[in-house]
Amino acid sequence: MISLQPYNSFQVKSHCDSLTQITSVQQLEELCRLTNDDVHILGGGSNSLFVNNPGAVWLIDIKHVEVVKEREEYQLVRFGAGEEWHDVVKYAVANNLGGIENLALIPGKTGAGPIQNIGAYGVELKDVLQSVSVVERSTGNRLEYHASACAFGYRNSKFKQEWKGKYIIDSIVLKLTKADYHTVNTSYGAIRKQIGKQDAVTIQDVFDAVVSIRSSKLPDPKVIGNGGSFFKNPIVNLDVYHQLISAFPEAPSYQVDEEHKKIPAGWLIDQAGWKGKTIGNVGCYEKQALVIINTGDATGQEVLEFSAMVQESVADTFGILLEREINVV
Ligand code: EPU
């Protein structure tokens, strides 16, 4: 039995039967051809809550960075799935390439990014993703999908739906815009506030602002076990929205389309009285209620039970069902 505690950002005690570190795409192709047994694919473990023993685990640790195309306005850069996502963001910023500076400090590895289409501060991975290279689990064949084939949506993609378990991501290609041609995205209020009144806002300025906002509001998973947002922000129809607003006129919301609004789950959980509340070894983070934290020695089961209580309480108070963003294993 091998401990998975160092490999999951919730830091829950959990074990697997075997752990295979995969460092090259050739090794990944060979392993896929060799065995068709059930395996659990692990990247940075920042979106997985281990409740049961997953059996055999493959740790994707494929690392490389390569400029695959250079044009006047942009570069296409391929990053191995095992690169730390924040290192990828730092690489882009250091090379004066724009597009992912708003996605600074998102925990996890690069290969996990497309699965849930990571997003923050007005930018989603899909906005800069050119293509995704995958190895088919059942055959070991390598394929490259253009981003437009992956059905990206809010924290969603084909990798979470019909392609679930079918492919293992080995690298991604990002289209990063050179600074002179890049328009920074400061649409998010918190970023504008952080940067202040400044004429020329650089890629570095936005990166610094995001790092500063995230560090002040979100717990560092190396210090306090957590998996970022535990739930997705629910998207509700206008009937539900109007009911909510008539009872809670101050409720924040974002327009999704003409018939739908997105309600911040953090606000719902906060209003239901959970912010900063701890039961046993699990709690809702005091500065952002959407983040469930392991305050000590929690098991995955305890975290899951706590999250179910939060879910039930929000459903009772608002009639809105929160859907998990975290993947329960
Ligand atoms: N709010 C509260 N109480 C709280 C938390 C939030 O009232 O305890 C309110 C805030 O005042 C604000 C609203 O809820 O009006 C939204 O909060 P925030 O700006 O913190 O963003 P979020 O919607 O809670 C999302 C992403 C985060 C991402 C931020 C910034 C999801 C599920 N989460 O959070 O992503 O960093 O926006 O773009 O979409 C993650 O996925 O792990 C993650 C951290």
Tab-separated table of N, CA, C and O and ligand atoms in Angstrom, residues 46-47 102-107 116-124 154-155 188 190-191 210 213-214 217-218 226-234 250-254 262-271 274-276 284-291 323 325-326, ligand 1:
chain	number	residue	atom	x	y	z
A	46	SER	N	-5.051	18.168	-7.232
A	46	SER	CA	-5.649	19.351	-6.616
A	46	SER	C	-7.157	19.389	-6.820
A	46	SER	O	-7.826	20.273	-6.316
A	47	ASN	N	-7.656	18.429	-7.569
A	47	ASN	CA	-9.101	18.426	-7.788
A	47	ASN	C	-9.710	17.086	-7.405
A	47	ASN	O	-10.855	16.816	-7.721
A	102	ASN	N	-4.093	35.860	-15.924
A	102	ASN	CA	-5.228	35.852	-14.978
A	102	ASN	C	-5.375	34.490	-14.286
A	102	ASN	O	-6.109	34.365	-13.325
A	103	LEU	N	-4.687	33.480	-14.828
A	103	LEU	CA	-4.833	32.122	-14.290
A	103	LEU	C	-3.669	31.750	-13.369
A	103	LEU	O	-3.393	30.577	-13.125
A	104	ALA	N	-2.991	32.766	-12.856
A	104	ALA	CA	-1.867	32.535	-11.934
A	104	ALA	C	-2.347	31.834	-10.670
A	104	ALA	O	-3.499	31.988	-10.255
A	105	LEU	N	-1.456	31.067	-10.092
A	105	LEU	CA	-1.650	30.402	-8.791
A	105	LEU	C	-2.781	29.386	-8.719
A	105	LEU	O	-3.188	28.996	-7.631
A	106	ILE	N	-3.289	28.951	-9.856
A	106	ILE	CA	-4.273	27.860	-9.805
A	106	ILE	C	-3.476	26.591	-9.540
A	106	ILE	O	-2.551	26.263	-10.290
A	107	PRO	N	-3.782	25.891	-8.444
A	107	PRO	CA	-2.990	24.697	-8.135
A	107	PRO	C	-3.230	23.574	-9.136
A	107	PRO	O	-4.279	23.539	-9.782
A	116	GLN	N	-11.397	20.320	-16.744
A	116	GLN	CA	-12.504	21.146	-16.244
A	116	GLN	C	-12.420	22.581	-16.773
A	116	GLN	O	-13.093	23.464	-16.262
A	117	ASN	N	-11.592	22.801	-17.790
A	117	ASN	CA	-11.473	24.143	-18.361
A	117	ASN	C	-11.275	25.171	-17.250
A	117	ASN	O	-12.151	26.002	-16.990
A	118	ILE	N	-10.111	25.117	-16.611
A	118	ILE	CA	-9.842	25.985	-15.463
A	118	ILE	C	-10.084	27.447	-15.840
A	118	ILE	O	-9.859	27.856	-16.990
A	119	GLY	N	-10.530	28.210	-14.858
A	119	GLY	CA	-10.829	29.614	-15.137
A	119	GLY	C	-10.736	30.453	-13.889
A	119	GLY	O	-10.905	29.955	-12.780
A	120	ALA	N	-10.424	31.723	-14.091
A	120	ALA	CA	-10.420	32.672	-12.973
A	120	ALA	C	-10.315	34.087	-13.520
A	120	ALA	O	-9.701	34.308	-14.578
A	121	TYR	N	-10.914	35.023	-12.820
A	121	TYR	CA	-10.787	36.447	-13.107
A	121	TYR	C	-11.033	36.799	-14.580
A	121	TYR	O	-10.257	37.502	-15.212
A	122	GLY	N	-12.122	36.243	-15.091
A	122	GLY	CA	-12.570	36.630	-16.436
A	122	GLY	C	-11.913	35.876	-17.581
A	122	GLY	O	-12.180	36.160	-18.747
A	123	VAL	N	-11.023	34.922	-17.285
A	123	VAL	CA	-10.347	34.164	-18.348
A	123	VAL	C	-10.541	32.665	-18.097
A	123	VAL	O	-10.535	32.223	-16.952
A	124	GLU	N	-10.738	31.920	-19.179
A	124	GLU	CA	-10.779	30.455	-19.069
A	124	GLU	C	-9.696	29.887	-19.976
A	124	GLU	O	-9.317	30.508	-20.970
A	154	TYR	N	-18.315	26.170	-18.960
A	154	TYR	CA	-17.935	26.561	-17.601
A	154	TYR	C	-17.574	25.310	-16.781
A	154	TYR	O	-18.423	24.472	-16.544
A	155	ARG	N	-16.300	25.173	-16.425
A	155	ARG	CA	-15.771	24.034	-15.663
A	155	ARG	C	-16.215	22.700	-16.285
A	155	ARG	O	-16.549	21.748	-15.582
A	188	TYR	N	-12.518	41.992	-14.319
A	188	TYR	CA	-12.948	41.565	-12.988
A	188	TYR	C	-12.669	42.687	-11.984
A	188	TYR	O	-11.533	43.180	-11.891
A	190	ALA	N	-12.199	42.970	-8.833
A	190	ALA	CA	-11.122	42.840	-7.841
A	190	ALA	C	-9.763	43.167	-8.462
A	190	ALA	O	-8.881	43.725	-7.798
A	191	ILE	N	-9.590	42.855	-9.739
A	191	ILE	CA	-8.306	43.131	-10.409
A	191	ILE	C	-8.160	44.638	-10.627
A	191	ILE	O	-7.111	45.218	-10.346
A	210	VAL	N	-3.324	39.245	-9.568
A	210	VAL	CA	-4.002	37.960	-9.327
A	210	VAL	C	-3.305	37.201	-8.192
A	210	VAL	O	-3.962	36.659	-7.300
A	213	ILE	N	-4.363	38.877	-4.952
A	213	ILE	CA	-5.767	38.623	-4.562
A	213	ILE	C	-5.907	37.177	-4.083
A	213	ILE	O	-6.481	36.911	-3.033
A	214	ARG	N	-5.375	36.243	-4.877
A	214	ARG	CA	-5.535	34.827	-4.515
A	214	ARG	C	-4.851	34.514	-3.188
A	214	ARG	O	-5.395	33.781	-2.365
A	217	LYS	N	-7.008	35.666	-0.310
A	217	LYS	CA	-8.356	35.111	-0.120
A	217	LYS	C	-8.428	33.596	-0.050
A	217	LYS	O	-9.363	33.032	0.503
A	218	LEU	N	-7.432	32.939	-0.677
A	218	LEU	CA	-7.516	31.479	-0.779
A	218	LEU	C	-6.389	30.825	0.013
A	218	LEU	O	-5.255	31.299	-0.011
A	226	ASN	N	-6.786	21.685	0.885
A	226	ASN	CA	-8.040	22.106	0.237
A	226	ASN	C	-7.942	21.848	-1.259
A	226	ASN	O	-6.862	21.570	-1.776
A	227	GLY	N	-9.058	21.947	-1.948
A	227	GLY	CA	-9.054	21.714	-3.390
A	227	GLY	C	-9.616	22.901	-4.152
A	227	GLY	O	-10.240	22.727	-5.193
A	228	GLY	N	-9.413	24.114	-3.642
A	228	GLY	CA	-9.991	25.298	-4.299
A	228	GLY	C	-11.503	25.273	-4.144
A	228	GLY	O	-12.020	24.721	-3.166
A	229	SER	N	-12.199	25.838	-5.108
A	229	SER	CA	-13.670	25.843	-5.031
A	229	SER	C	-14.170	24.404	-4.954
A	229	SER	O	-13.812	23.586	-5.800
A	230	PHE	N	-14.993	24.116	-3.972
A	230	PHE	CA	-15.492	22.740	-3.833
A	230	PHE	C	-16.682	22.500	-4.753
A	230	PHE	O	-16.864	21.403	-5.287
A	231	PHE	N	-17.490	23.555	-4.926
A	231	PHE	CA	-18.681	23.448	-5.776
A	231	PHE	C	-18.551	24.391	-6.963
A	231	PHE	O	-17.792	25.361	-6.919
A	232	LYS	N	-19.330	24.119	-7.999
A	232	LYS	CA	-19.430	25.065	-9.111
A	232	LYS	C	-20.404	26.169	-8.707
A	232	LYS	O	-21.276	25.939	-7.859
A	233	ASN	N	-20.291	27.305	-9.336
A	233	ASN	CA	-21.310	28.328	-9.141
A	233	ASN	C	-22.557	27.879	-9.901
A	233	ASN	O	-22.494	27.672	-11.117
A	234	PRO	N	-23.703	27.721	-9.201
A	234	PRO	CA	-24.877	27.177	-9.893
A	234	PRO	C	-25.452	28.141	-10.938
A	234	PRO	O	-25.465	29.348	-10.731
A	250	GLU	N	-30.140	41.439	-2.142
A	250	GLU	CA	-28.713	41.772	-2.271
A	250	GLU	C	-27.896	40.635	-2.912
A	250	GLU	O	-26.689	40.771	-3.094
A	251	ALA	N	-28.546	39.539	-3.286
A	251	ALA	CA	-27.807	38.382	-3.826
A	251	ALA	C	-27.026	38.758	-5.092
A	251	ALA	O	-27.604	39.305	-6.035
A	252	PRO	N	-25.711	38.466	-5.121
A	252	PRO	CA	-24.946	38.760	-6.343
A	252	PRO	C	-25.257	37.743	-7.446
A	252	PRO	O	-25.661	36.609	-7.141
A	253	SER	N	-25.116	38.150	-8.688
A	253	SER	CA	-25.355	37.208	-9.799
A	253	SER	C	-24.648	37.708	-11.053
A	253	SER	O	-24.300	38.880	-11.139
A	254	TYR	N	-24.397	36.783	-11.978
A	254	TYR	CA	-23.818	37.157	-13.274
A	254	TYR	C	-24.740	36.627	-14.360
A	254	TYR	O	-25.264	35.512	-14.250
A	262	LYS	N	-25.884	33.105	-13.154
A	262	LYS	CA	-24.968	32.319	-12.324
A	262	LYS	C	-24.922	32.974	-10.948
A	262	LYS	O	-24.750	34.193	-10.838
A	263	ILE	N	-25.113	32.164	-9.908
A	263	ILE	CA	-25.108	32.693	-8.543
A	263	ILE	C	-23.831	32.200	-7.852
A	263	ILE	O	-23.547	30.998	-7.885
A	264	PRO	N	-23.060	33.078	-7.226
A	264	PRO	CA	-21.844	32.595	-6.556
A	264	PRO	C	-22.166	31.634	-5.401
A	264	PRO	O	-22.854	32.003	-4.444
A	265	ALA	N	-21.673	30.415	-5.524
A	265	ALA	CA	-21.906	29.404	-4.480
A	265	ALA	C	-21.335	29.878	-3.148
A	265	ALA	O	-21.903	29.600	-2.087
A	266	GLY	N	-20.210	30.618	-3.205
A	266	GLY	CA	-19.585	31.121	-1.972
A	266	GLY	C	-20.555	32.003	-1.193
A	266	GLY	O	-20.621	31.941	0.037
A	267	TRP	N	-21.319	32.802	-1.911
A	267	TRP	CA	-22.298	33.690	-1.266
A	267	TRP	C	-23.421	32.852	-0.639
A	267	TRP	O	-23.826	33.098	0.500
A	268	LEU	N	-23.908	31.866	-1.359
A	268	LEU	CA	-24.999	31.014	-0.847
A	268	LEU	C	-24.557	30.304	0.439
A	268	LEU	O	-25.288	30.249	1.431
A	269	ILE	N	-23.334	29.765	0.412
A	269	ILE	CA	-22.823	29.001	1.560
A	269	ILE	C	-22.600	29.945	2.746
A	269	ILE	O	-22.935	29.624	3.892
A	270	ASP	N	-22.072	31.117	2.429
A	270	ASP	CA	-21.833	32.150	3.441
A	270	ASP	C	-23.167	32.531	4.109
A	270	ASP	O	-23.310	32.513	5.340
A	271	GLN	N	-24.189	32.837	3.284
A	271	GLN	CA	-25.497	33.246	3.808
A	271	GLN	C	-26.150	32.146	4.631
A	271	GLN	O	-26.898	32.416	5.560
A	274	TRP	N	-22.266	29.080	6.926
A	274	TRP	CA	-21.162	28.106	7.005
A	274	TRP	C	-19.772	28.716	6.998
A	274	TRP	O	-18.800	28.031	7.313
A	275	LYS	N	-19.655	29.961	6.614
A	275	LYS	CA	-18.310	30.553	6.482
A	275	LYS	C	-17.565	30.503	7.819
A	275	LYS	O	-18.093	30.950	8.838
A	276	GLY	N	-16.379	29.949	7.812
A	276	GLY	CA	-15.563	29.875	9.028
A	276	GLY	C	-16.001	28.793	10.009
A	276	GLY	O	-15.413	28.641	11.076
A	284	CYS	N	-15.338	25.312	6.527
A	284	CYS	CA	-15.441	26.235	5.393
A	284	CYS	C	-14.453	27.356	5.671
A	284	CYS	O	-14.457	27.928	6.760
A	285	TYR	N	-13.622	27.658	4.707
A	285	TYR	CA	-12.554	28.641	4.923
A	285	TYR	C	-13.141	29.989	5.343
A	285	TYR	O	-14.162	30.419	4.810
A	286	GLU	N	-12.461	30.634	6.274
A	286	GLU	CA	-13.021	31.866	6.858
A	286	GLU	C	-13.058	33.038	5.884
A	286	GLU	O	-13.835	33.971	6.063
A	287	LYS	N	-12.214	33.003	4.828
A	287	LYS	CA	-12.199	34.146	3.910
A	287	LYS	C	-12.915	33.870	2.600
A	287	LYS	O	-13.084	34.764	1.775
A	288	GLN	N	-13.277	32.620	2.340
A	288	GLN	CA	-13.980	32.267	1.095
A	288	GLN	C	-14.729	30.960	1.366
A	288	GLN	O	-14.127	29.889	1.424
A	289	ALA	N	-16.044	31.090	1.543
A	289	ALA	CA	-16.847	29.952	2.007
A	289	ALA	C	-16.904	28.796	1.007
A	289	ALA	O	-17.238	27.669	1.361
A	290	LEU	N	-16.540	29.078	-0.245
A	290	LEU	CA	-16.610	28.042	-1.284
A	290	LEU	C	-15.475	27.019	-1.162
A	290	LEU	O	-15.490	25.973	-1.802
A	291	VAL	N	-14.498	27.337	-0.327
A	291	VAL	CA	-13.344	26.448	-0.172
A	291	VAL	C	-13.508	25.630	1.111
A	291	VAL	O	-13.601	26.189	2.201
A	323	GLU	N	-23.602	21.716	-7.209
A	323	GLU	CA	-22.960	20.568	-7.859
A	323	GLU	C	-21.467	20.639	-7.546
A	323	GLU	O	-20.864	21.718	-7.612
A	325	GLU	N	-17.528	20.608	-7.819
A	325	GLU	CA	-16.497	20.806	-8.838
A	325	GLU	C	-15.397	19.765	-8.617
A	325	GLU	O	-14.732	19.315	-9.550
A	326	ILE	N	-15.232	19.388	-7.372
A	326	ILE	CA	-14.217	18.421	-6.964
A	326	ILE	C	-14.620	17.008	-7.427
A	326	ILE	O	-15.785	16.639	-7.388
B	1	EPU	N1	-18.890	35.635	-1.672
B	1	EPU	C1	-19.441	35.754	-0.414
B	1	EPU	N2	-18.933	35.007	0.608
B	1	EPU	C2	-17.905	34.134	0.427
B	1	EPU	C3	-17.358	33.995	-0.857
B	1	EPU	C4	-17.848	34.757	-1.902
B	1	EPU	O1	-20.366	36.545	-0.208
B	1	EPU	O2	-17.519	33.494	1.399
B	1	EPU	C5	-19.383	36.478	-2.762
B	1	EPU	C6	-18.370	37.563	-3.092
B	1	EPU	O3	-18.548	38.701	-2.317
B	1	EPU	C7	-18.658	37.851	-4.529
B	1	EPU	C8	-19.075	36.503	-5.070
B	1	EPU	O4	-19.485	35.723	-3.946
B	1	EPU	O5	-19.746	38.733	-4.686
B	1	EPU	C9	-18.013	35.806	-5.895
B	1	EPU	O6	-16.865	35.511	-5.107
B	1	EPU	P1	-15.383	35.429	-5.728
B	1	EPU	O7	-15.083	36.659	-6.497
B	1	EPU	O8	-14.464	35.047	-4.631
B	1	EPU	O9	-15.453	34.289	-6.820
B	1	EPU	P2	-16.213	32.866	-6.865
B	1	EPU	O10	-17.327	32.979	-7.833
B	1	EPU	O11	-16.542	32.417	-5.482
B	1	EPU	C10	-14.859	31.873	-8.869
B	1	EPU	C11	-14.125	30.595	-9.167
B	1	EPU	C12	-12.731	30.622	-8.524
B	1	EPU	C13	-11.985	31.815	-9.094
B	1	EPU	C14	-12.779	33.100	-8.782
B	1	EPU	C15	-12.175	34.324	-9.413
B	1	EPU	C16	-15.832	28.868	-9.403
B	1	EPU	C17	-16.484	27.671	-8.811
B	1	EPU	N3	-14.883	29.444	-8.670
B	1	EPU	O12	-15.075	31.915	-7.461
B	1	EPU	O13	-12.056	29.441	-8.926
B	1	EPU	O14	-10.687	31.923	-8.540
B	1	EPU	O15	-14.124	32.982	-9.319
B	1	EPU	O16	-12.410	34.303	-10.796
B	1	EPU	O17	-16.171	29.266	-10.517
B	1	EPU	C18	-11.498	27.197	-8.302
B	1	EPU	O18	-12.154	26.834	-9.272
B	1	EPU	O19	-10.917	26.373	-7.543
B	1	EPU	C19	-11.439	28.626	-7.996
B	1	EPU	C20	-10.839	29.097	-6.888
